[in-house]
CSV table of C-alpha atoms in Angstrom, one decimal:
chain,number,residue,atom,x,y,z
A,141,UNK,CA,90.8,-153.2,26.1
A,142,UNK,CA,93.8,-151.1,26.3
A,143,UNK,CA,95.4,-149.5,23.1
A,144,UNK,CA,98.3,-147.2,22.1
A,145,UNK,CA,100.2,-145.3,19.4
A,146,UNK,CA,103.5,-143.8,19.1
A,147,UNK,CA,104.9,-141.8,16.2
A,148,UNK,CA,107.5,-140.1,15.2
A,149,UNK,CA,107.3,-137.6,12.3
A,150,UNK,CA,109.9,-135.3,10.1
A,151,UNK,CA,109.4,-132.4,8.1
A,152,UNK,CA,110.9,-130.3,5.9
A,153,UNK,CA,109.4,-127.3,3.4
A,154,UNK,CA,111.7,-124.4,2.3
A,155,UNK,CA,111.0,-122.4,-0.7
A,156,UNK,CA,113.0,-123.6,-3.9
A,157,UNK,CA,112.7,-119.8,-5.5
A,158,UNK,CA,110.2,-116.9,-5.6
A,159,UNK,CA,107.9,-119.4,-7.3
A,160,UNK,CA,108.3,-123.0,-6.4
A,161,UNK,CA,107.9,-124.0,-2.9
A,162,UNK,CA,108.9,-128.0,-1.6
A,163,UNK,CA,107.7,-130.2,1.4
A,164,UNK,CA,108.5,-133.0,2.2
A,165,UNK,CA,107.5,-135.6,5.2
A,166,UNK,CA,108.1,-138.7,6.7
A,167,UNK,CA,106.4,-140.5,9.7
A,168,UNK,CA,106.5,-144.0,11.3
A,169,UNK,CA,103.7,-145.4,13.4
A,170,UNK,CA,102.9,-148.0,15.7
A,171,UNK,CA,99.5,-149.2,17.1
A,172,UNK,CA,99.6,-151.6,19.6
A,173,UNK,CA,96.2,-153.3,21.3
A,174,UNK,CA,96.3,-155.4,24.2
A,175,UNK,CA,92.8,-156.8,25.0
A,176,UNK,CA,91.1,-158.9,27.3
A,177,UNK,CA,88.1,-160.1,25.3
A,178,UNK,CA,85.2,-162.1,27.6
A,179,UNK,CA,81.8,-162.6,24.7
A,180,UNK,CA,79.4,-165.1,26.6
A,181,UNK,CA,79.5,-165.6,30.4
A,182,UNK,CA,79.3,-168.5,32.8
A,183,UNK,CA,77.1,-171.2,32.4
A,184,UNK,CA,76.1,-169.1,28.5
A,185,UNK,CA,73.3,-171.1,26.0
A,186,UNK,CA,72.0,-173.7,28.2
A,187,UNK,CA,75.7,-174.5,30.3
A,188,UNK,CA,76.8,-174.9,26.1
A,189,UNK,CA,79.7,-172.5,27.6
A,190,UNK,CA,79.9,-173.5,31.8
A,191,UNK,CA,83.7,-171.4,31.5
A,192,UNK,CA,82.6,-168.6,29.4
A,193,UNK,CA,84.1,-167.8,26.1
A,194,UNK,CA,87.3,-165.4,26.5
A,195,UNK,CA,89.8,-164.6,23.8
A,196,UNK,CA,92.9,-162.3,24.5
A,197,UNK,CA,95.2,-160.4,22.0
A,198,UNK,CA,98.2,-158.3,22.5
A,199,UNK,CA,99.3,-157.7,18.7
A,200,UNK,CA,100.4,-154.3,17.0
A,201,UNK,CA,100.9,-153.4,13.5
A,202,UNK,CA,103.4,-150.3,11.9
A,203,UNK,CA,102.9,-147.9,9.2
A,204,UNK,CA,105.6,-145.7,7.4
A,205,UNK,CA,104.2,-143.1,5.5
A,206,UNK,CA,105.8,-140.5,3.2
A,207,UNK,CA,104.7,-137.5,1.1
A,208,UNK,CA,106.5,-135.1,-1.5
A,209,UNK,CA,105.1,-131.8,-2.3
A,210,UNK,CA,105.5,-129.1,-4.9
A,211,UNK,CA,103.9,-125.6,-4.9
A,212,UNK,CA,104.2,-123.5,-7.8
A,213,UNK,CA,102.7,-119.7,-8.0
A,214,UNK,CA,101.7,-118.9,-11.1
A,215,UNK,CA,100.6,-115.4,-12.7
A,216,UNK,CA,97.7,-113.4,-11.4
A,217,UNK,CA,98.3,-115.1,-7.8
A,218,UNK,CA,97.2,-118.8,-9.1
A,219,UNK,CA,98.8,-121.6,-7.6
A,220,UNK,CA,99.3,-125.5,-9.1
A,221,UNK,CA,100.4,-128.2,-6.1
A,222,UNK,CA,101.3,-131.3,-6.9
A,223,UNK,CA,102.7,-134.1,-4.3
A,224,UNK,CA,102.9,-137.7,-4.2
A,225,UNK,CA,102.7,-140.1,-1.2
A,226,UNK,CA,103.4,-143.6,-0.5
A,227,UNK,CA,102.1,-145.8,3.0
A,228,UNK,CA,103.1,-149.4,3.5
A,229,UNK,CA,101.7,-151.1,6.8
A,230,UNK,CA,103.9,-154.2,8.1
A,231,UNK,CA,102.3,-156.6,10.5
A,232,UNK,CA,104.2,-160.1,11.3
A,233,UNK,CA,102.1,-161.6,13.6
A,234,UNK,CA,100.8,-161.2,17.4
A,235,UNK,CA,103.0,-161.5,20.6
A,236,UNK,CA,99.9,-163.4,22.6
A,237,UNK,CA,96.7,-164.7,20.9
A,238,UNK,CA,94.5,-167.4,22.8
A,239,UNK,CA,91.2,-168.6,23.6
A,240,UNK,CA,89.4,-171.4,25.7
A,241,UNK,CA,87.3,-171.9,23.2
A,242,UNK,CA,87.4,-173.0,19.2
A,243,UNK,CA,86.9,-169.7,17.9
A,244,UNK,CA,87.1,-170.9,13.7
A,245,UNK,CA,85.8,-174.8,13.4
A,246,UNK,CA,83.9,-176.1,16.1
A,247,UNK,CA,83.0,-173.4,18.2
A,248,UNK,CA,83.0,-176.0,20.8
A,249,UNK,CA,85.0,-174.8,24.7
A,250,UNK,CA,88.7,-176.7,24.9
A,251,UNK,CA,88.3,-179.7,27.5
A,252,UNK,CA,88.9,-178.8,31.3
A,253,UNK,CA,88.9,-174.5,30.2
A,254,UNK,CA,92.0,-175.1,28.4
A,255,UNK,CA,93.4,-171.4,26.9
A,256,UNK,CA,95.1,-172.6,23.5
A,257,UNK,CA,96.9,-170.5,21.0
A,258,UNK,CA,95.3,-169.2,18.5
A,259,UNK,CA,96.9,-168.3,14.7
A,260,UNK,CA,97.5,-164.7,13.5
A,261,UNK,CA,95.3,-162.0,14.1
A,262,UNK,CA,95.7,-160.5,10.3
A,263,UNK,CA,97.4,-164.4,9.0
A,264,UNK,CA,96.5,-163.0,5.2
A,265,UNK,CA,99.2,-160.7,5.8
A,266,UNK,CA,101.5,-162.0,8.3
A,267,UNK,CA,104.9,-160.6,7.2
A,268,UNK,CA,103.7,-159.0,4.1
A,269,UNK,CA,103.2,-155.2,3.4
A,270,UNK,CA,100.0,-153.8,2.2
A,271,UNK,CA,100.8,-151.0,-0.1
A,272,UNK,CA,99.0,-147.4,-0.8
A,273,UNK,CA,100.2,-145.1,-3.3
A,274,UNK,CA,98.4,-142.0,-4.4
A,275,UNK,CA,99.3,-138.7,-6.5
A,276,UNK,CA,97.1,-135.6,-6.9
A,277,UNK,CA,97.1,-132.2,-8.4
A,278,UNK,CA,95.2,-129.2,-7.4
A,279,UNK,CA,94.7,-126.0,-9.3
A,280,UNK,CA,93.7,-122.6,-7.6
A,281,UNK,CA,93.1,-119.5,-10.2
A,282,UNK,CA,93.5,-116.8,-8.0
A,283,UNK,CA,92.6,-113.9,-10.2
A,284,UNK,CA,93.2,-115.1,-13.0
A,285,UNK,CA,89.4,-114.5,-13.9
A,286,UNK,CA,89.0,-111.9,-12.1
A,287,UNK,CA,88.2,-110.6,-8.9
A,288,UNK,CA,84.4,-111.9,-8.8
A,289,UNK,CA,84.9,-115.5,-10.0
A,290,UNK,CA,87.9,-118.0,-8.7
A,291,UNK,CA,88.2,-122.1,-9.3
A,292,UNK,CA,90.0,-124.8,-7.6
A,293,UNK,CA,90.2,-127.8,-9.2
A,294,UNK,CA,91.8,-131.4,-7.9
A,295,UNK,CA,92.9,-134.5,-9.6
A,296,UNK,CA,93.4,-137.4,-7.1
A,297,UNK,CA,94.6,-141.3,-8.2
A,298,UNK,CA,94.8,-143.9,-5.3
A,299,UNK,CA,96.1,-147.4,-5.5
A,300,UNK,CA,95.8,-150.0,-3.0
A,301,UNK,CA,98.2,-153.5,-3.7
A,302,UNK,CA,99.1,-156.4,-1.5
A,303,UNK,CA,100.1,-159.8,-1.7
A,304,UNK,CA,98.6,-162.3,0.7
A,305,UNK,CA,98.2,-166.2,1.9
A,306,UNK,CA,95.1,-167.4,0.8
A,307,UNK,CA,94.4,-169.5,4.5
A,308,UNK,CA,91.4,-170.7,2.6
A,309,UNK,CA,92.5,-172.3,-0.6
A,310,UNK,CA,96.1,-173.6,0.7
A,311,UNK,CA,97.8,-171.1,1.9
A,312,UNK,CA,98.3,-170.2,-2.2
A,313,UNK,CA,100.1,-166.6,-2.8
A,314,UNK,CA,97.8,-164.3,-4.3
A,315,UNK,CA,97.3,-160.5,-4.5
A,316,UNK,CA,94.9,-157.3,-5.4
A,317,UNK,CA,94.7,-154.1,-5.6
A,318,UNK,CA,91.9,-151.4,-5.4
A,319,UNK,CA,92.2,-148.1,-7.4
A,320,UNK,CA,90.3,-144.9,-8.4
A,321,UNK,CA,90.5,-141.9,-10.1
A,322,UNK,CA,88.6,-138.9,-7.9
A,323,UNK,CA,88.1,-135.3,-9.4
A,324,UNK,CA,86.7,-132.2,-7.6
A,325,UNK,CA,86.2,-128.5,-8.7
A,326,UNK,CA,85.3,-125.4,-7.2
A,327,UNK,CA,83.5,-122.7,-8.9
A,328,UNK,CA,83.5,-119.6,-6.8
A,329,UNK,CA,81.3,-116.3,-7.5
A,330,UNK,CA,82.1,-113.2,-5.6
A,331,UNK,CA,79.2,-110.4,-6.6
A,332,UNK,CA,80.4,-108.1,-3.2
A,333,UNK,CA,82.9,-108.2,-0.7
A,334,UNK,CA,80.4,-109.6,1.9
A,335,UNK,CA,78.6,-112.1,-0.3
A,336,UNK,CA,80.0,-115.5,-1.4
A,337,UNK,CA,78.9,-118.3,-3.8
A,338,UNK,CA,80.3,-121.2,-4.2
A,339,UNK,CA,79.3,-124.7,-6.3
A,340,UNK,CA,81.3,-128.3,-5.2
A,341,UNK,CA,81.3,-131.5,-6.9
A,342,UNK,CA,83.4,-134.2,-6.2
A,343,UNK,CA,84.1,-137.8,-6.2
A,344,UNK,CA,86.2,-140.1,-3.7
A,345,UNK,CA,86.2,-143.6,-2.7
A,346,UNK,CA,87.6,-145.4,0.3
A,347,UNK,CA,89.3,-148.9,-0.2
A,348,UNK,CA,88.8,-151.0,2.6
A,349,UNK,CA,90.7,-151.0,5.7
A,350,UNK,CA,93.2,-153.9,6.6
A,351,UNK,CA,90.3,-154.9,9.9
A,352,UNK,CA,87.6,-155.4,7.1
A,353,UNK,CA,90.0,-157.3,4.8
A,354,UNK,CA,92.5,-159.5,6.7
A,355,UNK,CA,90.7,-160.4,10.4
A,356,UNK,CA,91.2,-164.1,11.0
A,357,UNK,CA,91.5,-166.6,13.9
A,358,UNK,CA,89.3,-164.4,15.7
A,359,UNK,CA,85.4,-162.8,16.8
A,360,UNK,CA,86.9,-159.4,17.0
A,361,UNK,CA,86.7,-158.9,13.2
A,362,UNK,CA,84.0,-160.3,10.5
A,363,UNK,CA,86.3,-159.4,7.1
A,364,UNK,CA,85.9,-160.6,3.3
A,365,UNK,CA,88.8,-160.5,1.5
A,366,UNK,CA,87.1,-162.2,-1.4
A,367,UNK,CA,84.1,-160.1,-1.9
A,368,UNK,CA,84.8,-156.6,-0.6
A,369,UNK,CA,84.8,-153.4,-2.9
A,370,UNK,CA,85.8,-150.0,-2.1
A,371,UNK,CA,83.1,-147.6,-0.8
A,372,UNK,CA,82.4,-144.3,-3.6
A,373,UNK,CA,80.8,-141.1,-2.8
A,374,UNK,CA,79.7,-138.4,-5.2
A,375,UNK,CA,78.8,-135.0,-4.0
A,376,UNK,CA,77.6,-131.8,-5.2
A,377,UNK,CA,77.0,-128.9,-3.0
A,378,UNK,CA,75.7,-125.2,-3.6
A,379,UNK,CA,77.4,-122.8,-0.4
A,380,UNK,CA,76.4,-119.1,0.3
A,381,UNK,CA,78.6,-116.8,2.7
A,382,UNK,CA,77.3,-113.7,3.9
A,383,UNK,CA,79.2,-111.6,6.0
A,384,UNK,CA,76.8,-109.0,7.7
A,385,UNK,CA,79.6,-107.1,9.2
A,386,UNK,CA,83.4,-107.1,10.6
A,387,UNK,CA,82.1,-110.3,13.1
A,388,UNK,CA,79.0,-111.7,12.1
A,389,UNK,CA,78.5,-114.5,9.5
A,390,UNK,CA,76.0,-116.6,8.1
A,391,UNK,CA,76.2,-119.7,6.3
A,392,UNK,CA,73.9,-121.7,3.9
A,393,UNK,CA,74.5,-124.6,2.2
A,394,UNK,CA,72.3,-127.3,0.2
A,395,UNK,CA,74.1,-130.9,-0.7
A,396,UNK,CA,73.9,-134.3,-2.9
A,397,UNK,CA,75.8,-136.8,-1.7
A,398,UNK,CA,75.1,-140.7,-3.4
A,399,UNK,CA,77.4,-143.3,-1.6
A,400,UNK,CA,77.5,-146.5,-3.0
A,401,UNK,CA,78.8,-149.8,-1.6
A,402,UNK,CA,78.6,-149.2,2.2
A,403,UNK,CA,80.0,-151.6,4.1
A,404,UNK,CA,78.6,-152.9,7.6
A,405,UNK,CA,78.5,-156.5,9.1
A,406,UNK,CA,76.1,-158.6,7.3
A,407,UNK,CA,73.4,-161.2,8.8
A,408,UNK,CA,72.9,-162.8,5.3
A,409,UNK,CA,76.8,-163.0,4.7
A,410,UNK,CA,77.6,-165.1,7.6
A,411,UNK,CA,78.2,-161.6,9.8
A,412,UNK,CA,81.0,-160.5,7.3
A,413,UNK,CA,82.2,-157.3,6.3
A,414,UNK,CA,79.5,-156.9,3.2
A,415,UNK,CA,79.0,-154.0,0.6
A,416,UNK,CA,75.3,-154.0,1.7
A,417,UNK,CA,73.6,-150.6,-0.4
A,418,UNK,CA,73.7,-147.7,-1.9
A,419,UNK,CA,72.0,-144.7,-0.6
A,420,UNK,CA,70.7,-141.0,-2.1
A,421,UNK,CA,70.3,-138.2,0.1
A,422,UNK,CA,69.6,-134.2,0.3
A,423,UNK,CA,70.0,-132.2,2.7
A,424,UNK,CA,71.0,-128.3,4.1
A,425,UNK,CA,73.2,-126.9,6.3
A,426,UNK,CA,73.0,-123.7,7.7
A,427,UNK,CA,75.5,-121.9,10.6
A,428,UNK,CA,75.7,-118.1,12.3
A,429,UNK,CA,79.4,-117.3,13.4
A,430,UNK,CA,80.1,-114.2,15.7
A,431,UNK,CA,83.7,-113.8,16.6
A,432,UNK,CA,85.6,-110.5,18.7
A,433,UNK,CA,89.0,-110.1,20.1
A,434,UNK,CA,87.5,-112.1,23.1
A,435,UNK,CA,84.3,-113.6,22.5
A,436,UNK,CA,83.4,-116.1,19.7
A,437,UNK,CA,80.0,-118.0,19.4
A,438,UNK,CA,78.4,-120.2,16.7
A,439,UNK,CA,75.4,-122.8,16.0
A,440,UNK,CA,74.8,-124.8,13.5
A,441,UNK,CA,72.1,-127.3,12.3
A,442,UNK,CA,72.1,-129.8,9.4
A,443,UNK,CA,68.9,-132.1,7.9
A,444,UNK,CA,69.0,-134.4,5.5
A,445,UNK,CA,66.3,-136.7,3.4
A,446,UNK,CA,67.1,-140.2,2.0
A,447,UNK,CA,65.2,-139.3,-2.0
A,448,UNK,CA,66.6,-143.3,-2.8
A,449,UNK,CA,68.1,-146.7,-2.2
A,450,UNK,CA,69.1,-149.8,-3.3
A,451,UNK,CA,69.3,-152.5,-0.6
A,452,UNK,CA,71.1,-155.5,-2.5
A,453,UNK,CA,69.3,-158.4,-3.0
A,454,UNK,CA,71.0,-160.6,-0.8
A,455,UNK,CA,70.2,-158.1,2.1
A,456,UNK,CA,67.0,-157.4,1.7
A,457,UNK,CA,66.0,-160.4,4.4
A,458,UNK,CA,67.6,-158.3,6.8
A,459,UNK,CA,67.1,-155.0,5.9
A,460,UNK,CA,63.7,-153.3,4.8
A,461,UNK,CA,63.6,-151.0,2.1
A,462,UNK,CA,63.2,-147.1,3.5
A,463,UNK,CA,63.6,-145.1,0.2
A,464,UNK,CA,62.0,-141.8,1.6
A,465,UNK,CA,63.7,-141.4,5.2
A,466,UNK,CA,66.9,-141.6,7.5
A,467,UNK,CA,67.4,-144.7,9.4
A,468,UNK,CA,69.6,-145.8,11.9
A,469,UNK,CA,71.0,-142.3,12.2
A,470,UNK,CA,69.6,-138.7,13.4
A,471,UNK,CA,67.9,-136.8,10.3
A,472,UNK,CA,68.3,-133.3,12.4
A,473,UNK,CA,71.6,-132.3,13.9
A,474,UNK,CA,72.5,-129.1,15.4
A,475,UNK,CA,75.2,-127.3,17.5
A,476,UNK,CA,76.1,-124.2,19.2
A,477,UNK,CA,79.1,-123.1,21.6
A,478,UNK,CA,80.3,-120.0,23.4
A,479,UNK,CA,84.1,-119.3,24.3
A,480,UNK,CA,85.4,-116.8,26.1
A,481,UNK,CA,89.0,-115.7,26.7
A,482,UNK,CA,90.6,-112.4,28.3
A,483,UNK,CA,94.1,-112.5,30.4
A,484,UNK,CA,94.7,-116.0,31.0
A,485,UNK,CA,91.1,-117.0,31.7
A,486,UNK,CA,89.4,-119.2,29.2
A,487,UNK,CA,85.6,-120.8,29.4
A,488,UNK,CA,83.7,-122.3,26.8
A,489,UNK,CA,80.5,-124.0,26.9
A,490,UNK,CA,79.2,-126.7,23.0
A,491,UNK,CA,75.9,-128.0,23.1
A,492,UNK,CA,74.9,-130.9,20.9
A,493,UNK,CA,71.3,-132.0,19.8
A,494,UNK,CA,70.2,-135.5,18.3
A,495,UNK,CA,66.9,-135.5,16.6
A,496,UNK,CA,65.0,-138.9,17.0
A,497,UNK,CA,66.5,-141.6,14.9
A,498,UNK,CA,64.2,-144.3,13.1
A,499,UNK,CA,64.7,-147.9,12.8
A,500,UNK,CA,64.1,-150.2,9.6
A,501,UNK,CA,60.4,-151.9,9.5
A,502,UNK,CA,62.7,-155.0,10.3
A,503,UNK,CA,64.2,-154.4,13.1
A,504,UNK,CA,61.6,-153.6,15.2
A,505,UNK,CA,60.3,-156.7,17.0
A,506,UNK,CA,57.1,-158.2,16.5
A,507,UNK,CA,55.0,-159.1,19.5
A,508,UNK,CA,55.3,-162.9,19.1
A,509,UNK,CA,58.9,-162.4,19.2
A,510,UNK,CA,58.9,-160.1,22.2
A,511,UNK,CA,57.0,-163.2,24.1
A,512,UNK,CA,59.3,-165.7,22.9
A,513,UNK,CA,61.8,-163.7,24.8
A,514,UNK,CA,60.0,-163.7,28.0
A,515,UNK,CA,59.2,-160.0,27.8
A,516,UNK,CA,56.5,-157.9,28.2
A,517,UNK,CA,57.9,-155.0,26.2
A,518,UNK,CA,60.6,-154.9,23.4
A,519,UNK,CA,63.9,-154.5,25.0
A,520,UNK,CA,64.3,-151.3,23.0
A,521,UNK,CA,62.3,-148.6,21.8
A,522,UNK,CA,61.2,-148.5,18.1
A,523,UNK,CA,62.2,-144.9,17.5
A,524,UNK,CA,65.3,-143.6,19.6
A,525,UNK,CA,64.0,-140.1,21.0
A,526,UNK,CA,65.7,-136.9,20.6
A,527,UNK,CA,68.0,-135.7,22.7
A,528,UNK,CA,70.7,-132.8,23.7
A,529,UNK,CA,74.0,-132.7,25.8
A,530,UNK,CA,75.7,-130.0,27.0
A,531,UNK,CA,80.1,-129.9,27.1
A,532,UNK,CA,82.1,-127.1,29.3
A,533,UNK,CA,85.7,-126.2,30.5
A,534,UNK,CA,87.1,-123.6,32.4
A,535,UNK,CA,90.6,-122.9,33.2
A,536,UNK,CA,93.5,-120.2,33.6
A,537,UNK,CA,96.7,-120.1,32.5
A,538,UNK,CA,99.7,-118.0,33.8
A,539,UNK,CA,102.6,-117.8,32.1
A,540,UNK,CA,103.6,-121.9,31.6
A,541,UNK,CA,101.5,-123.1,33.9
A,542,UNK,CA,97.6,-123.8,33.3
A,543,UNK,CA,95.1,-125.3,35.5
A,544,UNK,CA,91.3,-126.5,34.4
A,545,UNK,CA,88.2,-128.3,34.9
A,546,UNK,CA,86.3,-130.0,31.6
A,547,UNK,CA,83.2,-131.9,32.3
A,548,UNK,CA,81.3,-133.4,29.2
A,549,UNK,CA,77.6,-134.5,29.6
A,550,UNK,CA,76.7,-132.1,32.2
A,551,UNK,CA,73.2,-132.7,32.5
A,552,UNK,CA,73.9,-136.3,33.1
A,553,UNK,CA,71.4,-137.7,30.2
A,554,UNK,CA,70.5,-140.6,29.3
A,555,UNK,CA,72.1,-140.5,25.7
A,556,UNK,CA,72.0,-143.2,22.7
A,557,UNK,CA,73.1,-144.0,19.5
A,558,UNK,CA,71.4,-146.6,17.4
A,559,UNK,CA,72.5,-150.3,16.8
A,560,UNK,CA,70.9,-151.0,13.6
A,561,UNK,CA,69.6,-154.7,12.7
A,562,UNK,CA,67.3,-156.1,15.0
A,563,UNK,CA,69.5,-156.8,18.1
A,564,UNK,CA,67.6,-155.9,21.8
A,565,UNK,CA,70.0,-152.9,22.4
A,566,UNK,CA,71.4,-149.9,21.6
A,567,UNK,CA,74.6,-147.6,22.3
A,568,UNK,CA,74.0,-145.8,25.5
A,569,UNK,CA,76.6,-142.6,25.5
A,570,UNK,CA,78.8,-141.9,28.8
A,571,UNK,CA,77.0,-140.3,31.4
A,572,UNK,CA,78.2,-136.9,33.5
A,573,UNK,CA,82.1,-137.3,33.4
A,574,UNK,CA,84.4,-134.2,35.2
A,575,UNK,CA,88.0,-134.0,34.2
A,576,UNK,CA,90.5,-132.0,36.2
A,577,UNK,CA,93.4,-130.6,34.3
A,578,UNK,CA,97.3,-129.1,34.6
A,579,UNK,CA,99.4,-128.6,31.9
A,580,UNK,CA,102.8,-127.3,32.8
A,581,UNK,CA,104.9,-126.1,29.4
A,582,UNK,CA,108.9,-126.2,29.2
């Protein structure tokens, strides 16, 4: 599976007057894939598939996006911005696209291992645009209040429209759009020079992408058009900063976040992208930062508790209710790293730690069903353990030449992240990998 991007971008910012600034930009991308897709092998279900089941795509899609920015400095150094920015993506169809196999209908092989075309990755949207517009304001105080108190507050609107071919109710021209309203603000206390406090709320959503909305004619994508609604997040966050001296600082911080309408593949929904749940956490994050002319170091660790949830009810075959802990990802998280730089020589070392992750009630396989399987164990275990991985690169630089080593995964672990649902696997991480580097600079 081979993939690439290239873009080109213009900008320009100059300063209208002493007090209004302007930006603007403009960028054009293109993403091309070109895979090589093989899902069952020879001889798969019982001979059902004797060729395998293959399906290859070489396809790309092209975005323009464009932004205009204002900046305004108001009295007692407060500062408004203001901008606006517009995307469109343009896909109009796929260069190659075909399968031995009925990949829609049937699901039956082609007679004799026959590769036949398939129709348009994205056919909802084949030579149609899908549209995002958005406009936001942000307000900054300066000290306006003061010196001990300071607020930042942000005024976001996002609009997503389209038109598209229904393929499903013939091929009739429909569209829709997705759109929020998202506020934030930013109250900041200042008692001393060293000492910070600072309370965050917010609210965002994310509209679905064009993968989760448009895939057809294809086992590479799982979307709902019909059904899907944009994700939403609400967060609130109390953050202290403590500076102990000139290069040591410590940070605490204590968050709500409530995300509602996650999407993920769902069993119950025929695999589709579904809105599946909404889910209610706490958690803390604390961090020490030491930085010198040469040196810098830092670690960090974060934990988080699930306090509710609401698995919908069409889920709930699938996915057992766990109102009171993290599943399917790490509760604990932490991180440190050293760098190190003086006279062309650099080094740096980031360590990363993965506290166990829990599975559901429901995905963990039952005994009968690890003997149906011909097993004598499940083919996973039911809690994925704790682990830690360590990241380094050296190199030296003189004048425009540098030369380096990088190696990631140093201890050569045995690293995973979970698959959630009850499937016998889960994501094993890359093992030891050592890059060497040159950069030469003109």
């Amino acid at each position: 599976m081979q993939e690439f991007r290239s873009m080109a971008v213009l900008k320009y910012k100059k300063d209208i007057n002493e007090t209004v600034s302007q930006e603007y930009v403009l960028r054009h991308q293109y993403h091309a894939i070109d895979w090589d897709m093989y899902y069952y092998r020879n001889g798969a279900f019982g001979d059902y598939y004797p060729n395998s089941v293959n399906e290859y795509l070489k396809t790309g899609a092209q975005d323009i996006f464009t932004r205009a920015q204002y900046s305004f400095n108001l009295a007692n150094n407060a500062k408004l911005l203001a901008a606006a920015e517009y995307t469109a993506l343009f896909y109009s169809g796929d260069k190659e696209h075909y399968s031995n196999t009925d990949l829609i209908e049937t699901f039956e092989p082609y007679p004799n291992n026959q590769q036949q075309t398939l129709g348009s990755w994205l056919e909802y949207i084949d030579g149609k645009a899908v549209n995002n517009l958005a406009s936001f304001v942000q307000f900054s105080s300066g000290t306006m209040f003061g010196d001990f108190f300071k607020v930042t507050a942000g005024l976001r609107y996002d609009t997503e429209f389209f038109n598209y071919t229904d393929i499903n109710d013939g091929n009739k021209e429909k569209s829709k759009n997705f759109n929020e309203l998202s506020p934030r603000l930013v109250l900041i206390f200042i008692p001393s020079e060293k000492f910070t406090i600072k309370l965050i709320g917010g609210k965002a959503f994310r509209a679905p992408t064009p993968t989760e909305l448009f895939g057809s004619n294809t086992w590479t994508l799982a979307s709902n058009l019909n059904q899907l609604e944009p994700e939403r997040i609400q967060t609130a966050e109390l953050a202290l900063d403590y500076q102990i001296n000139n290069n040591l600082v410590v940070r605490l911080n204590g968050f709500y976040n409530k995300s509602e309408g996650q999407i993920a593949y769902s069993i119950s929904n025929f695999n589709l992208s579904t809105n599946i749940y909404d889910l209610t956490n706490l958690g803390t994050e604390t961090e020490i930062i030491y930085t010198s002319k040469s040196f810098l170091a830092f670690a960090n660790m974060s934990y988080a508790q699930r306090i509710s949830e609401d698995i919908y009810s069409a889920e709930q075959a699938y996915i057992s209710v766990h109102d009171d802990m993290i599943t399917w990802a790490p509760a604990l998280t932490a991180n440190f790293g050293l760098s190190y730089l003086v006279k062309g020589f650099s080094a740096s070392v980031l360590g990363h730690y993965q506290g166990e992750v829990k599975r559901r009630d429901l995905d963990i396989y039952t005994a009968a069903e690890i003997a149906d399987m011909g097993l004598t164990e499940s083919p996973r275990p039911d809690v994925i353990e704790n682990w830690f991985s360590i990241d380094a690169k050296l190199s030296y630089k003189i004048k425009s030449f540098e030369i380096g080593v990088s190696a990631t995964n140093i201890l050569d672990t045995e690293n995973y992240l979970a698959k959630n649902l009850k499937y016998p696997f889960d994501y094993r991480m890359q093992g030891r990998r050592i890059m060497l580097n040159t950069i030469i600079s003109f």
